[in-house]
């Protein structure tokens, strides 16, 4: 399957993407994970992205399109892909449309995960992430077996730098200003699947029904 996953930070894009990859071998492409890996490795890309990320702002469209233009050409994308955290602005959505037309690739849908703001805030402040494999935990509902240690890879499970209260509220503002308009964009393209996303199982079932899986 080939999907765009839209939704606020904490809406569950990463969790849903991980569940969907198990269905048909599609790859999850998370621009946030790609950027965090670059920051951790200290690459040129990481240096360019780090300040914006820590502040909860977006990195530039050019930088993101450079990454995604290359990523979508990789072999593993042939089995399908789930775009998690991309596109995030109207210019990115327009550039993606041109890119996919050039590659002759059609998307199944742009899925909007709708979650109330109070649920989002609660999830983000209690979320913890593995710095090695990106696995997502929650201190209340899904803690790792040993505190601070990833069940999957043994890496360290921490609160992300951009998950302070200040950065979270900035990220939500940025989302409302720059990313929420994508819902209208994909509605106009006839591609929107809008889902009440308080439970990730409900989301997965709705997507299966939509794409006939
Ligand atoms: P979230 O939990 O907010 O969905 P992500 O892991 O997707 O977080 O992204 C973390 C940060 O990486 C963002 O706050 C932003 O700085 C940067 N980023 C990720 N994807 C994009 C994108 N498509 N365009 C611009 N910046 C991005
Ligand atoms: Zn891990």
Short mmCIF file of C-alpha atoms and ligand atoms in Angstrom, two decimals:
data_model
loop_
_atom_site.label_atom_id
_atom_site.label_comp_id
_atom_site.label_asym_id
_atom_site.label_seq_id
_atom_site.Cartn_x
_atom_site.Cartn_y
_atom_site.Cartn_z
CA UNK A 1 0.00 0.00 0.00
CA UNK A 2 1.04 3.60 -0.54
CA UNK A 3 -0.28 6.03 2.02
CA UNK A 4 0.31 9.43 3.47
CA UNK A 5 -0.36 9.58 7.21
CA UNK A 6 -1.52 12.99 8.37
CA UNK A 7 -2.18 14.06 11.93
CA UNK A 8 -0.91 16.17 14.79
CA UNK A 9 2.21 15.21 16.73
CA UNK A 10 1.07 12.37 18.99
CA UNK A 11 -1.86 11.39 16.77
CA UNK A 12 -0.32 7.95 16.33
CA UNK A 13 1.17 8.13 12.83
CA UNK A 14 4.24 6.14 13.85
CA UNK A 15 2.28 3.51 15.77
CA UNK A 16 -0.19 3.00 12.93
CA UNK A 17 2.62 2.90 10.35
CA UNK A 18 4.40 0.17 12.32
CA UNK A 19 1.19 -1.91 12.47
CA UNK A 20 0.59 -1.47 8.73
CA UNK A 21 4.13 -2.49 7.69
CA UNK A 22 3.44 -5.90 9.22
CA UNK A 23 0.52 -6.42 6.82
CA UNK A 24 2.19 -6.30 3.42
CA UNK A 25 5.87 -5.41 3.71
CA UNK A 26 5.40 -1.72 2.96
CA UNK A 27 8.13 0.42 4.50
CA UNK A 28 7.53 3.16 7.04
CA UNK A 29 9.30 6.35 6.03
CA UNK A 30 9.42 8.77 8.95
CA UNK A 31 11.11 12.08 8.18
CA UNK A 32 11.37 12.66 11.95
CA UNK A 33 13.30 9.37 12.40
CA UNK A 34 15.56 10.15 9.42
CA UNK A 35 16.32 13.60 10.84
CA UNK A 36 16.90 12.35 14.41
CA UNK A 37 19.32 9.70 13.09
CA UNK A 38 21.19 12.43 11.17
CA UNK A 39 21.41 14.63 14.27
CA UNK A 40 22.68 11.71 16.34
CA UNK A 41 25.30 10.80 13.72
CA UNK A 42 26.38 14.45 13.45
CA UNK A 43 26.06 14.56 9.63
CA UNK A 44 25.78 17.78 7.59
CA UNK A 45 22.04 17.17 7.33
CA UNK A 46 21.82 16.72 11.10
CA UNK A 47 23.66 19.98 11.74
CA UNK A 48 21.27 21.85 9.45
CA UNK A 49 18.16 20.34 11.04
CA UNK A 50 19.00 20.28 14.74
CA UNK A 51 18.15 23.84 15.86
CA UNK A 52 14.73 23.88 14.20
CA UNK A 53 13.88 20.44 15.58
CA UNK A 54 14.80 21.24 19.17
CA UNK A 55 12.70 24.41 19.01
CA UNK A 56 9.71 22.45 17.65
CA UNK A 57 9.84 24.27 14.31
CA UNK A 58 9.93 22.73 10.85
CA UNK A 59 13.14 22.22 8.91
CA UNK A 60 13.16 23.75 5.43
CA UNK A 61 11.08 22.34 2.59
CA UNK A 62 14.21 22.15 0.40
CA UNK A 63 16.04 20.00 2.90
CA UNK A 64 13.05 17.67 3.29
CA UNK A 65 12.44 17.37 -0.46
CA UNK A 66 16.12 16.54 -0.94
CA UNK A 67 15.83 13.69 1.56
CA UNK A 68 12.52 12.36 0.23
CA UNK A 69 13.46 12.67 -3.44
CA UNK A 70 16.26 10.18 -2.76
CA UNK A 71 14.43 8.01 -0.25
CA UNK A 72 11.50 7.25 -2.56
CA UNK A 73 13.89 5.94 -5.21
CA UNK A 74 15.27 3.24 -2.93
CA UNK A 75 14.44 -0.36 -3.75
CA UNK A 76 12.45 -1.15 -0.60
CA UNK A 77 9.80 1.42 -1.63
CA UNK A 78 8.70 -0.87 -4.47
CA UNK A 79 6.77 -2.97 -1.92
CA UNK A 80 4.82 0.14 -0.90
CA UNK A 81 5.40 2.91 1.64
CA UNK A 82 3.77 4.74 4.52
CA UNK A 83 4.75 8.37 4.72
CA UNK A 84 4.87 9.35 8.39
CA UNK A 85 5.48 13.04 9.02
CA UNK A 86 5.73 13.99 5.36
CA UNK A 87 4.42 16.06 3.65
CA UNK A 88 3.98 18.65 6.37
CA UNK A 89 3.45 21.87 4.41
CA UNK A 90 1.52 22.75 1.26
CA UNK A 91 4.75 23.31 -0.73
CA UNK A 92 5.94 19.81 0.30
CA UNK A 93 2.58 18.33 -0.76
CA UNK A 94 2.81 20.07 -4.13
CA UNK A 95 6.41 18.97 -4.65
CA UNK A 96 5.49 15.39 -3.71
CA UNK A 97 2.66 15.39 -6.24
CA UNK A 98 5.08 16.41 -9.02
CA UNK A 99 7.65 13.85 -7.88
CA UNK A 100 5.13 10.96 -7.81
CA UNK A 101 3.75 11.90 -11.23
CA UNK A 102 7.31 11.83 -12.58
CA UNK A 103 7.90 8.40 -11.03
CA UNK A 104 4.51 7.10 -12.22
CA UNK A 105 3.44 6.24 -8.68
CA UNK A 106 -0.14 6.55 -7.43
CA UNK A 107 -1.09 6.82 -3.77
CA UNK A 108 -3.97 4.85 -2.24
CA UNK A 109 -5.01 7.60 0.17
CA UNK A 110 -4.01 10.40 2.50
CA UNK A 111 -5.20 9.27 5.91
CA UNK A 112 -6.01 11.94 8.47
CA UNK A 113 -5.77 10.75 12.07
CA UNK A 114 -8.10 12.95 14.12
CA UNK A 115 -7.40 13.01 17.85
CA UNK A 116 -8.71 15.56 20.41
CA UNK A 117 -6.15 18.08 21.67
CA UNK A 118 -6.30 16.97 25.33
CA UNK A 119 -5.53 13.36 24.34
CA UNK A 120 -2.61 14.60 22.21
CA UNK A 121 -1.13 16.64 25.06
CA UNK A 122 -1.39 13.76 27.48
CA UNK A 123 0.21 11.33 25.01
CA UNK A 124 3.12 13.60 24.16
CA UNK A 125 4.11 14.38 27.72
CA UNK A 126 4.08 10.67 28.65
CA UNK A 127 5.73 9.42 25.43
CA UNK A 128 9.23 7.96 25.47
CA UNK A 129 11.32 6.98 22.42
CA UNK A 130 14.22 4.56 21.86
CA UNK A 131 17.22 6.56 20.63
CA UNK A 132 18.49 3.52 18.70
CA UNK A 133 15.52 1.96 16.89
CA UNK A 134 12.77 4.58 17.28
CA UNK A 135 10.42 2.24 19.19
CA UNK A 136 7.72 4.23 20.99
CA UNK A 137 6.72 3.70 24.62
CA UNK A 138 4.42 5.42 27.08
CA UNK A 139 5.25 5.72 30.78
CA UNK A 140 1.59 5.17 31.70
CA UNK A 141 0.13 2.77 29.16
CA UNK A 142 3.11 0.97 27.62
CA UNK A 143 6.36 1.26 29.60
CA UNK A 144 9.44 -0.79 28.61
CA UNK A 145 9.92 -3.88 30.83
CA UNK A 146 13.01 -2.32 32.37
CA UNK A 147 12.83 1.42 32.92
CA UNK A 148 14.84 3.35 30.31
CA UNK A 149 15.81 0.23 28.30
CA UNK A 150 14.26 -0.69 24.92
CA UNK A 151 12.54 -4.11 24.86
CA UNK A 152 13.28 -4.45 21.15
CA UNK A 153 16.97 -3.51 20.93
CA UNK A 154 18.35 -2.72 24.39
CA UNK A 155 18.89 0.94 23.43
CA UNK A 156 18.07 3.79 25.78
CA UNK A 157 14.48 4.96 26.06
CA UNK A 158 14.24 8.69 26.74
CA UNK A 159 12.00 11.72 26.46
CA UNK A 160 12.81 13.48 23.18
CA UNK A 161 14.44 16.94 23.32
CA UNK A 162 11.38 18.36 21.58
CA UNK A 163 9.00 16.85 24.14
CA UNK A 164 9.34 19.53 26.76
CA UNK A 165 6.07 21.33 27.44
CA UNK A 166 7.28 24.43 25.62
CA UNK A 167 8.40 22.59 22.48
CA UNK A 168 5.22 20.50 22.44
CA UNK A 169 3.00 23.57 22.48
CA UNK A 170 5.16 25.09 19.70
CA UNK A 171 4.86 21.89 17.63
CA UNK A 172 1.08 21.92 18.00
CA UNK A 173 0.92 25.57 16.87
CA UNK A 174 3.16 24.81 13.89
CA UNK A 175 0.93 21.85 13.07
CA UNK A 176 -2.24 23.95 13.15
CA UNK A 177 -0.71 26.68 10.98
CA UNK A 178 1.32 24.73 8.44
CA UNK A 179 0.18 21.09 8.36
CA UNK A 180 -3.57 21.15 9.12
CA UNK A 181 -4.24 22.81 5.70
CA UNK A 182 -3.08 19.57 4.04
CA UNK A 183 -6.41 17.99 4.98
CA UNK A 184 -8.14 20.43 2.61
CA UNK A 185 -5.46 19.88 -0.02
CA UNK A 186 -5.97 16.10 -0.10
CA UNK A 187 -9.72 16.45 0.10
CA UNK A 188 -9.45 18.53 -3.07
CA UNK A 189 -7.36 15.77 -4.65
CA UNK A 190 -10.12 13.26 -3.80
CA UNK A 191 -7.65 11.26 -1.69
CA UNK A 192 -8.67 12.01 1.88
CA UNK A 193 -9.62 9.32 4.38
CA UNK A 194 -10.60 11.03 7.62
CA UNK A 195 -10.56 8.78 10.70
CA UNK A 196 -11.42 9.27 14.35
CA UNK A 197 -8.09 7.99 15.61
CA UNK A 198 -8.36 7.63 19.36
CA UNK A 199 -7.62 3.87 18.97
CA UNK A 200 -4.94 2.64 16.56
CA UNK A 201 -6.79 -0.67 15.92
CA UNK A 202 -9.80 1.26 14.66
CA UNK A 203 -7.50 3.19 12.34
CA UNK A 204 -5.90 0.06 10.92
CA UNK A 205 -9.34 -1.52 10.28
CA UNK A 206 -10.60 1.63 8.53
CA UNK A 207 -7.52 1.69 6.30
CA UNK A 208 -7.89 -2.00 5.44
CA UNK A 209 -11.52 -1.42 4.48
CA UNK A 210 -10.57 1.56 2.31
CA UNK A 211 -7.81 -0.14 0.33
CA UNK A 212 -9.54 -3.51 0.23
CA UNK A 213 -6.82 -5.39 2.11
P1 LIG B 1 6.02 14.54 15.57
O1 LIG B 1 5.97 13.69 16.77
O2 LIG B 1 5.90 16.00 15.86
O3 LIG B 1 5.12 14.07 14.49
P2 LIG B 1 8.38 13.90 13.99
O4 LIG B 1 9.18 12.85 14.60
O5 LIG B 1 7.57 13.59 12.79
O6 LIG B 1 7.50 14.53 15.15
O7 LIG B 1 9.32 15.16 13.62
C1 LIG B 1 10.17 15.77 14.56
C2 LIG B 1 10.70 17.09 14.01
O8 LIG B 1 11.42 16.88 12.78
C3 LIG B 1 9.64 18.12 13.64
O9 LIG B 1 9.22 18.87 14.75
C4 LIG B 1 10.39 18.96 12.61
O10 LIG B 1 11.32 19.84 13.20
C5 LIG B 1 11.19 17.93 11.85
N1 LIG B 1 10.45 17.39 10.68
C6 LIG B 1 10.01 16.11 10.51
N2 LIG B 1 9.38 15.95 9.33
C7 LIG B 1 9.39 17.17 8.74
C8 LIG B 1 8.88 17.68 7.51
N3 LIG B 1 8.22 16.89 6.63
N4 LIG B 1 9.07 18.99 7.23
C9 LIG B 1 9.73 19.80 8.07
N5 LIG B 1 10.23 19.39 9.26
C10 LIG B 1 10.08 18.09 9.59
ZN1 LIG B 2 15.18 0.23 20.50
#
